[in-house]
PDB file of C-alpha atoms in Angstrom:
ATOM      1  CA  MET P   1      88.854 115.074  53.953  1.00 68.00           C
ATOM      2  CA  ASN P   2      92.165 114.785  52.912  1.00 85.00           C
ATOM      3  CA  LYS P   3      94.691 111.721  53.874  1.00 81.00           C
ATOM      4  CA  GLN P   4      96.712 113.895  55.975  1.00 84.00           C
ATOM      5  CA  LYS P   5      93.681 115.439  58.171  1.00 83.00           C
ATOM      6  CA  ARG P   6      92.191 111.626  58.865  1.00 85.00           C
ATOM      7  CA  GLN P   7      95.488 111.377  60.303  1.00 85.00           C
ATOM      8  CA  ASN P   8      96.052 114.211  62.826  1.00 85.00           C
ATOM      9  CA  LEU P   9      92.637 113.395  63.647  1.00 88.00           C
ATOM     10  CA  PHE P  10      93.312 109.993  64.568  1.00 88.00           C
ATOM     11  CA  LEU P  11      97.205 111.164  66.063  1.00 86.00           C
ATOM     12  CA  ILE P  12      95.308 113.416  68.207  1.00 90.00           C
ATOM     13  CA  THR P  13      92.445 111.030  68.661  1.00 90.00           C
ATOM     14  CA  LEU P  14      94.648 108.356  70.318  1.00 84.00           C
ATOM     15  CA  VAL P  15      97.166 110.852  72.208  1.00 87.00           C
ATOM     16  CA  THR P  16      93.884 112.074  74.186  1.00 90.00           C
ATOM     17  CA  VAL P  17      92.733 108.400  75.010  1.00 86.00           C
ATOM     18  CA  PHE P  18      96.003 107.350  75.855  1.00 85.00           C
ATOM     19  CA  LEU P  19      96.349 110.638  78.498  1.00 84.00           C
ATOM     20  CA  ILE P  20      92.867 109.993  79.859  1.00 86.00           C
ATOM     21  CA  ILE P  21      94.097 106.150  80.211  1.00 85.00           C
ATOM     22  CA  ILE P  22      97.698 107.186  82.037  1.00 82.00           C
ATOM     23  CA  SER P  23      95.199 110.133  83.863  1.00 76.00           C
ATOM     24  CA  THR P  24      92.945 107.447  85.513  1.00 75.00           C
ATOM     25  CA  LEU P  25      95.629 105.093  86.330  1.00 72.00           C
ATOM     26  CA  ILE P  26      97.957 107.747  88.411  1.00 73.00           C
ATOM     27  CA  ILE P  27      94.027 108.552  90.679  1.00 69.00           C
ATOM     28  CA  PHE P  28      93.541 105.232  91.301  1.00 62.00           C
ATOM     29  CA  THR P  29      96.660 104.422  92.243  1.00 63.00           C
ATOM     30  CA  LEU P  30      97.851 107.070  94.505  1.00 58.00           C
ATOM     31  CA  LYS P  31      94.279 107.256  95.768  1.00 47.00           C
ATOM     32  CA  LYS P  32      94.420 104.993  99.177  1.00 47.00           C
ATOM     33  CA  PRO P  33      90.816 103.343  99.688  1.00 46.00           C
ATOM     34  CA  THR P  34      89.103 103.997 102.836  1.00 45.00           C
ATOM     35  CA  SER P  35      86.345 102.642 105.046  1.00 44.00           C
ATOM     36  CA  PRO P  36      83.594 103.401 108.014  1.00 43.00           C
ATOM     37  CA  ASN P  37      86.159 100.128 109.490  1.00 42.00           C
ATOM     38  CA  ASN P  38      89.201 101.957 109.335  1.00 39.00           C
ATOM     39  CA  ALA P  39      89.350 105.179 109.789  1.00 42.00           C
ATOM     40  CA  GLN P  40      91.913 107.874 110.769  1.00 46.00           C
ATOM     41  CA  ASN P  41      91.904 106.856 114.774  1.00 54.00           C
ATOM     42  CA  ASN P  42      93.220 103.491 113.782  1.00 70.00           C
ATOM     43  CA  ASN P  43      96.499 104.281 115.124  1.00 80.00           C
ATOM     44  CA  GLY P  44      98.529 102.871 112.322  1.00 87.00           C
ATOM     45  CA  CYS P  45      96.859  99.444 112.135  1.00 92.00           C
ATOM     46  CA  ILE P  46      95.070  98.887 108.281  1.00 90.00           C
ATOM     47  CA  LYS P  47      93.524  95.879 106.898  1.00 90.00           C
ATOM     48  CA  GLY P  48      95.169  93.772 104.639  1.00 89.00           C
ATOM     49  CA  GLY P  49      95.010  90.271 102.915  1.00 88.00           C
ATOM     50  CA  CYS P  50      93.278  89.602  99.847  1.00 86.00           C
ATOM     51  CA  SER P  51      90.395  88.824 101.041  1.00 87.00           C
ATOM     52  CA  GLY P  52      91.154  92.200 103.704  1.00 88.00           C
ATOM     53  CA  GLN P  53      91.070  89.122 106.721  1.00 90.00           C
ATOM     54  CA  LEU P  54      94.165  91.050 108.189  1.00 92.00           C
ATOM     55  CA  CYS P  55      95.180  93.928 110.548  1.00 93.00           C
ATOM     56  CA  VAL P  56      98.766  95.181 110.372  1.00 92.00           C
ATOM     57  CA  ASP P  57     101.116  97.612 111.975  1.00 90.00           C
ATOM     58  CA  GLU P  58     101.447 100.391 109.151  1.00 84.00           C
ATOM     59  CA  GLN P  59     103.690 101.876 110.649  1.00 77.00           C
ATOM     60  CA  ALA P  60     106.120  99.261 111.830  1.00 74.00           C
ATOM     61  CA  GLY P  61     106.181  98.101 108.268  1.00 74.00           C
ATOM     62  CA  GLU P  62     104.282  94.321 108.650  1.00 76.00           C
ATOM     63  CA  SER P  63     102.729  93.012 105.457  1.00 74.00           C
ATOM     64  CA  GLY P  64      99.754  92.960 104.216  1.00 76.00           C
ATOM     65  CA  ILE P  65     100.309  90.563 101.989  1.00 78.00           C
ATOM     66  CA  SER P  66      98.567  86.801 102.085  1.00 82.00           C
ATOM     67  CA  THR P  67      97.403  84.179  99.595  1.00 82.00           C
ATOM     68  CA  CYS P  68      94.111  85.023  97.396  1.00 85.00           C
ATOM     69  CA  GLU P  69      91.949  82.194  98.787  1.00 84.00           C
ATOM     70  CA  TRP P  70      88.447  82.695 100.090  1.00 84.00           C
ATOM     71  CA  ARG P  71      86.923  81.290 103.405  1.00 86.00           C
ATOM     72  CA  ASP P  72      82.918  82.555 104.307  1.00 86.00           C
ATOM     73  CA  GLU P  73      84.261  83.365 107.441  1.00 88.00           C
ATOM     74  CA  TYR P  74      86.473  86.354 105.437  1.00 89.00           C
ATOM     75  CA  GLU P  75      83.233  88.337 104.524  1.00 90.00           C
ATOM     76  CA  CYS P  76      83.009  88.759 108.355  1.00 91.00           C
ATOM     77  CA  TYR P  77      85.762  90.994 108.643  1.00 91.00           C
ATOM     78  CA  LYS P  78      84.462  94.169 106.993  1.00 91.00           C
ATOM     79  CA  TYR P  79      82.368  94.036 110.154  1.00 92.00           C
ATOM     80  CA  ALA P  80      85.276  94.214 112.228  1.00 92.00           C
ATOM     81  CA  VAL P  81      87.323  97.563 113.347  1.00 92.00           C
ATOM     82  CA  CYS P  82      90.915  97.028 112.633  1.00 93.00           C
ATOM     83  CA  GLU P  83      92.784  99.394 114.956  1.00 93.00           C
ATOM     84  CA  ARG P  84      95.664  99.039 117.694  1.00 93.00           C
ATOM     85  CA  GLN P  85      94.486  97.013 120.930  1.00 94.00           C
ATOM     86  CA  LYS P  86      95.555  97.440 124.785  1.00 93.00           C
ATOM     87  CA  ASN P  87      98.426  95.269 124.465  1.00 94.00           C
ATOM     88  CA  GLY P  88      99.735  97.712 121.881  1.00 92.00           C
ATOM     89  CA  LYS P  89      99.738  94.791 118.724  1.00 92.00           C
ATOM     90  CA  CYS P  90      96.956  95.258 115.964  1.00 93.00           C
ATOM     91  CA  ALA P  91      94.149  93.174 115.762  1.00 93.00           C
ATOM     92  CA  PHE P  92      90.176  93.161 115.059  1.00 93.00           C
ATOM     93  CA  THR P  93      87.608  94.662 117.396  1.00 92.00           C
ATOM     94  CA  PRO P  94      84.630  92.225 117.392  1.00 88.00           C
ATOM     95  CA  ASN P  95      81.572  93.344 117.549  1.00 92.00           C
ATOM     96  CA  THR P  96      77.879  92.353 117.158  1.00 93.00           C
ATOM     97  CA  GLN P  97      77.892  92.342 113.660  1.00 93.00           C
ATOM     98  CA  PHE P  98      80.983  90.714 113.509  1.00 92.00           C
ATOM     99  CA  GLN P  99      80.461  87.132 116.203  1.00 91.00           C
ATOM    100  CA  GLN P 100      76.738  87.275 114.609  1.00 91.00           C
ATOM    101  CA  CYS P 101      78.693  86.606 111.073  1.00 91.00           C
ATOM    102  CA  LEU P 102      81.325  84.124 112.009  1.00 88.00           C
ATOM    103  CA  ASN P 103      78.062  82.085 113.776  1.00 88.00           C
ATOM    104  CA  LYS P 104      76.951  82.221 110.483  1.00 87.00           C
ATOM    105  CA  ASN P 105      80.207  81.442 108.642  1.00 83.00           C
ATOM    106  CA  LEU P 106      81.455  78.975 110.864  1.00 77.00           C
ATOM    107  CA  PRO P 107      79.357  76.382 111.908  1.00 67.00           C
ATOM    108  CA  ALA P 108      80.970  73.712 112.405  1.00 57.00           C
ATOM    109  CA  LEU P 109      84.121  75.936 114.200  1.00 53.00           C
ATOM    110  CA  LYS P 110      80.848  76.858 116.753  1.00 50.00           C
ATOM    111  CA  LYS P 111      80.208  73.301 116.982  1.00 46.00           C
ATOM    112  CA  SER P 112      83.467  72.030 118.287  1.00 44.00           C
ATOM    113  CA  ILE P 113      84.094  74.995 120.842  1.00 47.00           C
ATOM    114  CA  ASN P 114      80.867  74.190 122.452  1.00 43.00           C
TER     115      ASN P 114
END
């Protein structure tokens, strides 16, 4: 293969790889993640925060931004449902799995409450 053909092949390969990377980035940027705990019936409430520990009102423009630290109890928020409460505010609705997880991950808090 002569030098010109190798250069052309290299450029075509480079452009193809570039287009694949850009397309992938666009797809993942535009696609909103969904989870069973944050279904469409949440009335504008969405999970936010670096660790998913916030429940915010997307319709009111509330920020779901937090610092990115980890606490063991943040693991439990995957079990709670982020939804609009009777008082009209967005908050997590606890369930049995959430409570059990908190009891396991917050033994010091449990002792101080009792």
